[in-house]
Structures are given as C-alpha cells and as structure tokens.
C-alpha cells in the first residue's frame, strides 16, 4: 500500500503523501482483519461502512481499496487526472467503496452517527467506522456528534483518530490544544483506547477490544492512533513542512528504496 501511495504521488509531484504513509497500517488492519465487505460488490447491504471524513487522505484510502479488490490496482495510475474515479480529495460520487465525500472537516462523525442510527432502525448489524484527522477535533460539530453517539448508545460505531500532531497551519498543539484528548472522549461517554497507530498487533487488539465493549455496554468506541507522518520513509519522516508535501523528482526513487529496505529489515527481525 505504501508503494502504491508513492507511485500515485509521483504523478502529481506533491500531495498528502505523509498522511497516507502514516495511516497505512490502520487501513490495512481494517480491510484485512476487521471489516466485513465484498470487494466485488461495494454496495452489498450487509457491508461494514468505512467513512473517510478526512477526504485529503484519499490517496491512502485508494491504495487500500485496490488491495481489497474494490478497484483495479492498475486504476491507481489515473490518480488525480482528468476523468479519473480517483480525485485528490475523496468523493463518493466517483469512487466505489467511498461512502461519503470528505474534506469539509468535522462532518464525518455527524454522518456516521446518522448512518449508525439508520442501520439500527433497519435491523442491520453492520459496523460504522469513521476515520478522522486530529485536526477535526478542532471542530465543534465533532463533539456534538460524539455526545449524540453516546446518548443513543451506538455500540456499532467506531471512530479512529489519526493523531499525527500536524495540521495545515502547523503543529496541532500550536493551532488548538486538544490534550488531554482521551479524557474528553471519556467525558462524552465513549470507550477510549490510545495506541501506536503504526503497530499492527496493537491495532488488532484495539479493534477486538472495541467489539467486546460494544457487546458489553453498547457504547461507541474511539481508537486514538498516534502515527508518524511519512512512516516507513525516513526522508519524509524528517520533513519539517509535511502536511502537503512537495517531493522533488529525484527523491521518489529514494523514498521507494528506503521503504523497501525498512520492510525487509523488519521481516528479518
């Protein structure tokens, strides 16, 4: 998936590559170990719903959809081009498997609450999983939705917050301090976990715990994932301005080489 991200990013020479690399482990875990879906039938009624609230993460989500068999891998080559089904910001009208059009930050969780309520009324036990950026916690609508989900005991709702500590205007702590963020979610009545979002074993355990909590207390769950921007590519992990990255032409192959070396070293361990 990370190689897909680099290949798509090279076509544009820039983009939200750092976030996509950072959240790749989360998306891989969802589509491999957590979600109930059919790659050949993205509109299957019983599917778990994944809502990409942070629409600018679309480049990472496309790599997951391709590996999940929802879109052809070769279609990734059309990313961001005219008439492509893979625009730079996620749009549900274009892309199979894209449940909502994201990008107006703070809307995703409100949609997820309504969707979870609707599914429950229909007697559908599908999970609703909403992916948020930490910058979306600046939005008041996010916290209104959090209170509503708890009030309605939406145990089939799971929120994932990518805490990479970076926003468009600078470090999150300097834009609007949200810590202690776990306490805020707890105060809203959610089952809260905070983990290393680049640790596959920790992610699997967290999703298992969220499912168990839903069955025990019917509370919505949030998994706060601390991630590294550009994870797996040291060159990009060290970039100071990493929200929307400009990557020089000669650097893309360096990124691929670093990614491959790191993966092989991890396999050896």
Short mmCIF file of C-alpha atoms in Angstrom, two decimals:
data_model
loop_
_atom_site.label_atom_id
_atom_site.label_comp_id
_atom_site.label_asym_id
_atom_site.label_seq_id
_atom_site.Cartn_x
_atom_site.Cartn_y
_atom_site.Cartn_z
CA UNK A 1 0.00 0.00 0.00
CA UNK A 2 2.79 2.44 0.79
CA UNK A 3 4.41 1.75 -2.57
CA UNK A 4 1.07 2.47 -4.25
CA UNK A 5 0.98 5.82 -2.42
CA UNK A 6 4.43 6.78 -3.65
CA UNK A 7 3.59 5.77 -7.21
CA UNK A 8 0.41 7.85 -7.20
CA UNK A 9 2.13 10.79 -5.56
CA UNK A 10 4.90 10.86 -8.13
CA UNK A 11 2.38 11.52 -10.88
CA UNK A 12 1.46 14.79 -9.17
CA UNK A 13 4.86 15.55 -7.66
CA UNK A 14 3.22 16.52 -4.40
CA UNK A 15 0.24 15.82 -2.18
CA UNK A 16 -0.89 14.36 1.12
CA UNK A 17 1.66 11.58 0.91
CA UNK A 18 2.84 11.88 4.51
CA UNK A 19 -0.60 11.25 6.00
CA UNK A 20 -1.23 8.32 3.66
CA UNK A 21 2.04 6.66 4.66
CA UNK A 22 1.26 7.31 8.31
CA UNK A 23 -2.20 5.73 8.27
CA UNK A 24 -1.40 2.75 6.02
CA UNK A 25 -1.21 0.31 8.95
CA UNK A 26 -4.64 1.39 10.17
CA UNK A 27 -6.28 0.92 6.77
CA UNK A 28 -4.51 -2.38 6.16
CA UNK A 29 -5.73 -3.73 9.50
CA UNK A 30 -9.30 -2.63 8.80
CA UNK A 31 -9.50 -4.30 5.40
CA UNK A 32 -7.59 -7.42 6.43
CA UNK A 33 -8.78 -8.16 9.96
CA UNK A 34 -11.78 -6.04 10.92
CA UNK A 35 -14.27 -5.12 8.22
CA UNK A 36 -16.95 -7.25 6.65
CA UNK A 37 -17.15 -6.38 2.94
CA UNK A 38 -17.18 -7.80 -0.57
CA UNK A 39 -14.58 -6.44 -2.93
CA UNK A 40 -16.65 -7.30 -5.99
CA UNK A 41 -19.84 -5.76 -4.54
CA UNK A 42 -19.05 -2.47 -2.77
CA UNK A 43 -22.80 -1.73 -2.38
CA UNK A 44 -23.51 -5.00 -0.53
CA UNK A 45 -26.23 -4.19 2.02
CA UNK A 46 -24.59 -6.01 4.92
CA UNK A 47 -21.18 -4.40 4.47
CA UNK A 48 -19.45 -2.52 7.27
CA UNK A 49 -19.34 1.16 6.39
CA UNK A 50 -16.00 2.97 6.36
CA UNK A 51 -16.33 6.75 6.28
CA UNK A 52 -13.26 8.77 5.31
CA UNK A 53 -14.10 12.04 7.00
CA UNK A 54 -10.61 13.43 6.27
CA UNK A 55 -11.05 13.47 2.50
CA UNK A 56 -7.48 14.58 1.83
CA UNK A 57 -6.33 11.11 2.97
CA UNK A 58 -7.91 9.68 -0.19
CA UNK A 59 -4.56 8.73 -1.75
CA UNK A 60 -4.00 6.32 1.13
CA UNK A 61 -7.57 5.01 1.02
CA UNK A 62 -7.30 4.26 -2.72
CA UNK A 63 -4.31 2.04 -2.02
CA UNK A 64 -6.42 0.10 0.50
CA UNK A 65 -9.37 -0.20 -1.89
CA UNK A 66 -7.05 -1.54 -4.58
CA UNK A 67 -5.54 -4.19 -2.32
CA UNK A 68 -9.04 -5.10 -1.10
CA UNK A 69 -10.16 -5.74 -4.67
CA UNK A 70 -12.71 -2.90 -4.76
CA UNK A 71 -10.90 -1.05 -7.57
CA UNK A 72 -8.32 -2.44 -10.01
CA UNK A 73 -4.71 -1.85 -8.98
CA UNK A 74 -3.91 -0.55 -12.46
CA UNK A 75 -6.53 2.19 -11.99
CA UNK A 76 -4.29 3.80 -9.38
CA UNK A 77 -2.26 5.13 -12.33
CA UNK A 78 -5.13 7.52 -13.09
CA UNK A 79 -4.99 9.22 -9.67
CA UNK A 80 -5.73 12.94 -9.85
CA UNK A 81 -6.04 13.02 -13.64
CA UNK A 82 -8.94 14.31 -15.74
CA UNK A 83 -11.98 11.98 -15.76
CA UNK A 84 -10.43 9.72 -13.11
CA UNK A 85 -12.56 7.99 -10.49
CA UNK A 86 -9.76 8.78 -8.03
CA UNK A 87 -9.74 12.53 -7.32
CA UNK A 88 -7.25 14.07 -4.88
CA UNK A 89 -9.98 14.52 -2.25
CA UNK A 90 -12.40 11.67 -1.66
CA UNK A 91 -15.78 11.91 -3.40
CA UNK A 92 -18.48 9.26 -3.06
CA UNK A 93 -19.99 10.12 -6.46
CA UNK A 94 -16.80 8.97 -8.20
CA UNK A 95 -15.16 6.14 -6.31
CA UNK A 96 -16.54 2.66 -5.48
CA UNK A 97 -16.20 1.99 -1.76
CA UNK A 98 -16.12 5.71 -0.86
CA UNK A 99 -19.16 6.08 1.39
CA UNK A 100 -19.09 9.88 1.80
CA UNK A 101 -17.46 12.90 0.21
CA UNK A 102 -14.94 14.11 2.76
CA UNK A 103 -12.76 17.15 3.09
CA UNK A 104 -15.03 19.61 4.86
CA UNK A 105 -13.54 18.61 8.18
CA UNK A 106 -15.85 17.88 11.08
CA UNK A 107 -18.73 16.44 9.05
CA UNK A 108 -17.79 12.77 9.06
CA UNK A 109 -18.74 11.84 12.59
CA UNK A 110 -22.14 13.53 12.31
CA UNK A 111 -22.84 11.49 9.16
CA UNK A 112 -21.58 8.35 10.92
CA UNK A 113 -23.99 8.88 13.83
CA UNK A 114 -26.93 9.25 11.46
CA UNK A 115 -25.83 6.22 9.47
CA UNK A 116 -25.46 4.07 12.60
CA UNK A 117 -28.93 5.13 13.77
CA UNK A 118 -30.41 4.31 10.37
CA UNK A 119 -28.79 0.89 10.21
CA UNK A 120 -30.06 0.07 13.69
CA UNK A 121 -33.61 1.04 12.70
CA UNK A 122 -33.31 -1.30 9.72
CA UNK A 123 -32.10 -4.15 11.93
CA UNK A 124 -28.73 -4.14 10.16
CA UNK A 125 -25.79 -5.04 12.46
CA UNK A 126 -23.11 -3.56 10.20
CA UNK A 127 -20.39 -1.55 11.87
CA UNK A 128 -19.87 2.11 11.02
CA UNK A 129 -16.22 3.12 11.16
CA UNK A 130 -15.34 6.80 10.89
CA UNK A 131 -11.75 7.90 10.22
CA UNK A 132 -10.92 11.40 11.48
CA UNK A 133 -7.79 13.50 11.48
CA UNK A 134 -6.71 15.07 14.77
CA UNK A 135 -7.35 18.46 13.18
CA UNK A 136 -11.05 17.60 13.04
CA UNK A 137 -11.13 17.68 16.82
CA UNK A 138 -10.92 21.48 16.44
CA UNK A 139 -14.46 21.39 15.03
CA UNK A 140 -17.41 21.77 17.39
CA UNK A 141 -19.58 19.52 15.22
CA UNK A 142 -17.28 16.60 16.04
CA UNK A 143 -18.03 16.93 19.75
CA UNK A 144 -21.77 17.38 19.17
CA UNK A 145 -21.72 14.11 17.25
CA UNK A 146 -19.65 12.43 19.99
CA UNK A 147 -22.26 13.33 22.58
CA UNK A 148 -25.07 12.18 20.31
CA UNK A 149 -23.45 8.80 19.68
CA UNK A 150 -23.13 8.16 23.38
CA UNK A 151 -26.69 9.33 24.09
CA UNK A 152 -28.07 6.89 21.52
CA UNK A 153 -25.77 4.06 22.69
CA UNK A 154 -24.36 3.43 19.24
CA UNK A 155 -22.20 0.45 20.08
CA UNK A 156 -21.68 -0.41 16.41
CA UNK A 157 -19.91 2.91 15.82
CA UNK A 158 -16.11 3.08 15.95
CA UNK A 159 -14.18 6.31 15.48
CA UNK A 160 -10.49 6.32 14.57
CA UNK A 161 -8.49 9.48 15.12
CA UNK A 162 -5.17 9.79 13.33
CA UNK A 163 -3.04 11.76 15.77
CA UNK A 164 -0.03 12.79 13.71
CA UNK A 165 0.24 16.11 15.59
CA UNK A 166 0.29 18.15 12.38
CA UNK A 167 -2.17 20.45 10.64
CA UNK A 168 -2.03 22.73 7.62
CA UNK A 169 -1.11 25.72 9.77
CA UNK A 170 1.48 23.93 11.89
CA UNK A 171 1.73 21.56 14.85
CA UNK A 172 -1.66 20.66 16.29
CA UNK A 173 -0.62 21.72 19.78
CA UNK A 174 0.05 25.21 18.50
CA UNK A 175 -3.13 25.57 16.41
CA UNK A 176 -5.58 24.43 19.09
CA UNK A 177 -4.51 22.26 22.00
CA UNK A 178 -6.80 19.23 22.35
CA UNK A 179 -4.98 17.34 25.08
CA UNK A 180 -5.95 15.61 27.27
CA UNK A 181 -7.84 14.21 24.31
CA UNK A 182 -8.60 10.79 25.80
CA UNK A 183 -10.29 12.41 28.80
CA UNK A 184 -12.51 14.45 26.50
CA UNK A 185 -13.80 11.36 24.70
CA UNK A 186 -14.29 9.57 28.02
CA UNK A 187 -16.32 12.52 29.28
CA UNK A 188 -18.57 12.15 26.23
CA UNK A 189 -19.29 8.54 27.21
CA UNK A 190 -17.10 6.67 24.74
CA UNK A 191 -14.96 3.58 25.25
CA UNK A 192 -11.48 5.02 24.69
CA UNK A 193 -8.17 3.43 23.71
CA UNK A 194 -4.92 5.14 22.75
CA UNK A 195 -2.34 3.15 20.85
CA UNK A 196 0.61 3.28 18.48
CA UNK A 197 -1.21 3.53 15.15
CA UNK A 198 1.78 2.08 13.31
CA UNK A 199 1.76 -1.13 15.37
CA UNK A 200 -0.33 -3.82 13.67
CA UNK A 201 -0.63 -6.02 16.76
CA UNK A 202 -1.80 -3.05 18.84
CA UNK A 203 -4.37 -2.14 16.19
CA UNK A 204 -5.81 -5.65 16.03
CA UNK A 205 -6.07 -5.81 19.81
CA UNK A 206 -7.76 -2.40 19.93
CA UNK A 207 -10.39 -3.33 17.37
CA UNK A 208 -11.07 -6.59 19.22
CA UNK A 209 -11.50 -4.64 22.46
CA UNK A 210 -13.82 -2.16 20.77
CA UNK A 211 -16.04 -5.00 19.56
CA UNK A 212 -16.11 -6.54 23.02
CA UNK A 213 -17.01 -3.20 24.60
CA UNK A 214 -19.88 -2.71 22.19
CA UNK A 215 -21.36 -6.05 23.20
CA UNK A 216 -20.85 -5.37 26.91
CA UNK A 217 -22.01 -1.76 27.38
CA UNK A 218 -23.38 -0.59 23.98
CA UNK A 219 -21.03 2.39 23.99
CA UNK A 220 -19.40 3.84 20.89
CA UNK A 221 -15.64 3.31 20.72
CA UNK A 222 -12.80 5.60 19.73
CA UNK A 223 -9.27 4.48 18.97
CA UNK A 224 -6.75 7.30 19.23
CA UNK A 225 -3.85 6.37 16.96
CA UNK A 226 -0.51 8.09 17.37
CA UNK A 227 1.12 7.88 13.95
CA UNK A 228 4.25 9.15 12.22
CA UNK A 229 3.87 11.33 9.15
CA UNK A 230 5.72 9.63 6.27
CA UNK A 231 6.01 6.39 8.24
CA UNK A 232 8.40 3.92 6.60
CA UNK A 233 10.29 6.53 4.60
CA UNK A 234 12.94 8.27 6.75
CA UNK A 235 13.43 11.02 4.16
CA UNK A 236 9.79 12.07 4.54
CA UNK A 237 9.54 11.42 8.27
CA UNK A 238 12.10 14.20 8.74
CA UNK A 239 10.35 16.81 6.59
CA UNK A 240 9.54 19.97 8.51
CA UNK A 241 6.64 21.03 6.27
CA UNK A 242 4.88 17.73 5.83
CA UNK A 243 1.14 18.46 5.69
CA UNK A 244 1.12 18.91 1.90
CA UNK A 245 4.45 17.62 0.67
CA UNK A 246 6.41 18.78 -2.33
CA UNK A 247 8.75 15.94 -3.29
CA UNK A 248 11.44 16.55 -5.88
CA UNK A 249 11.66 14.32 -8.95
CA UNK A 250 14.90 12.65 -7.90
CA UNK A 251 13.55 11.87 -4.41
CA UNK A 252 10.77 9.46 -5.34
CA UNK A 253 13.07 6.52 -6.02
CA UNK A 254 14.97 7.28 -2.82
CA UNK A 255 11.65 7.03 -0.99
CA UNK A 256 10.88 3.67 -2.59
CA UNK A 257 14.32 2.31 -1.78
CA UNK A 258 14.08 3.40 1.85
CA UNK A 259 10.61 1.88 2.14
CA UNK A 260 11.79 -1.45 0.72
CA UNK A 261 14.90 -1.59 2.91
CA UNK A 262 12.88 -0.85 6.04
CA UNK A 263 10.34 -3.51 5.22
CA UNK A 264 12.98 -6.17 4.57
CA UNK A 265 14.78 -5.28 7.79
CA UNK A 266 11.50 -5.65 9.65
CA UNK A 267 10.94 -9.08 8.13
CA UNK A 268 14.40 -10.19 9.21
CA UNK A 269 13.60 -9.26 12.80
#
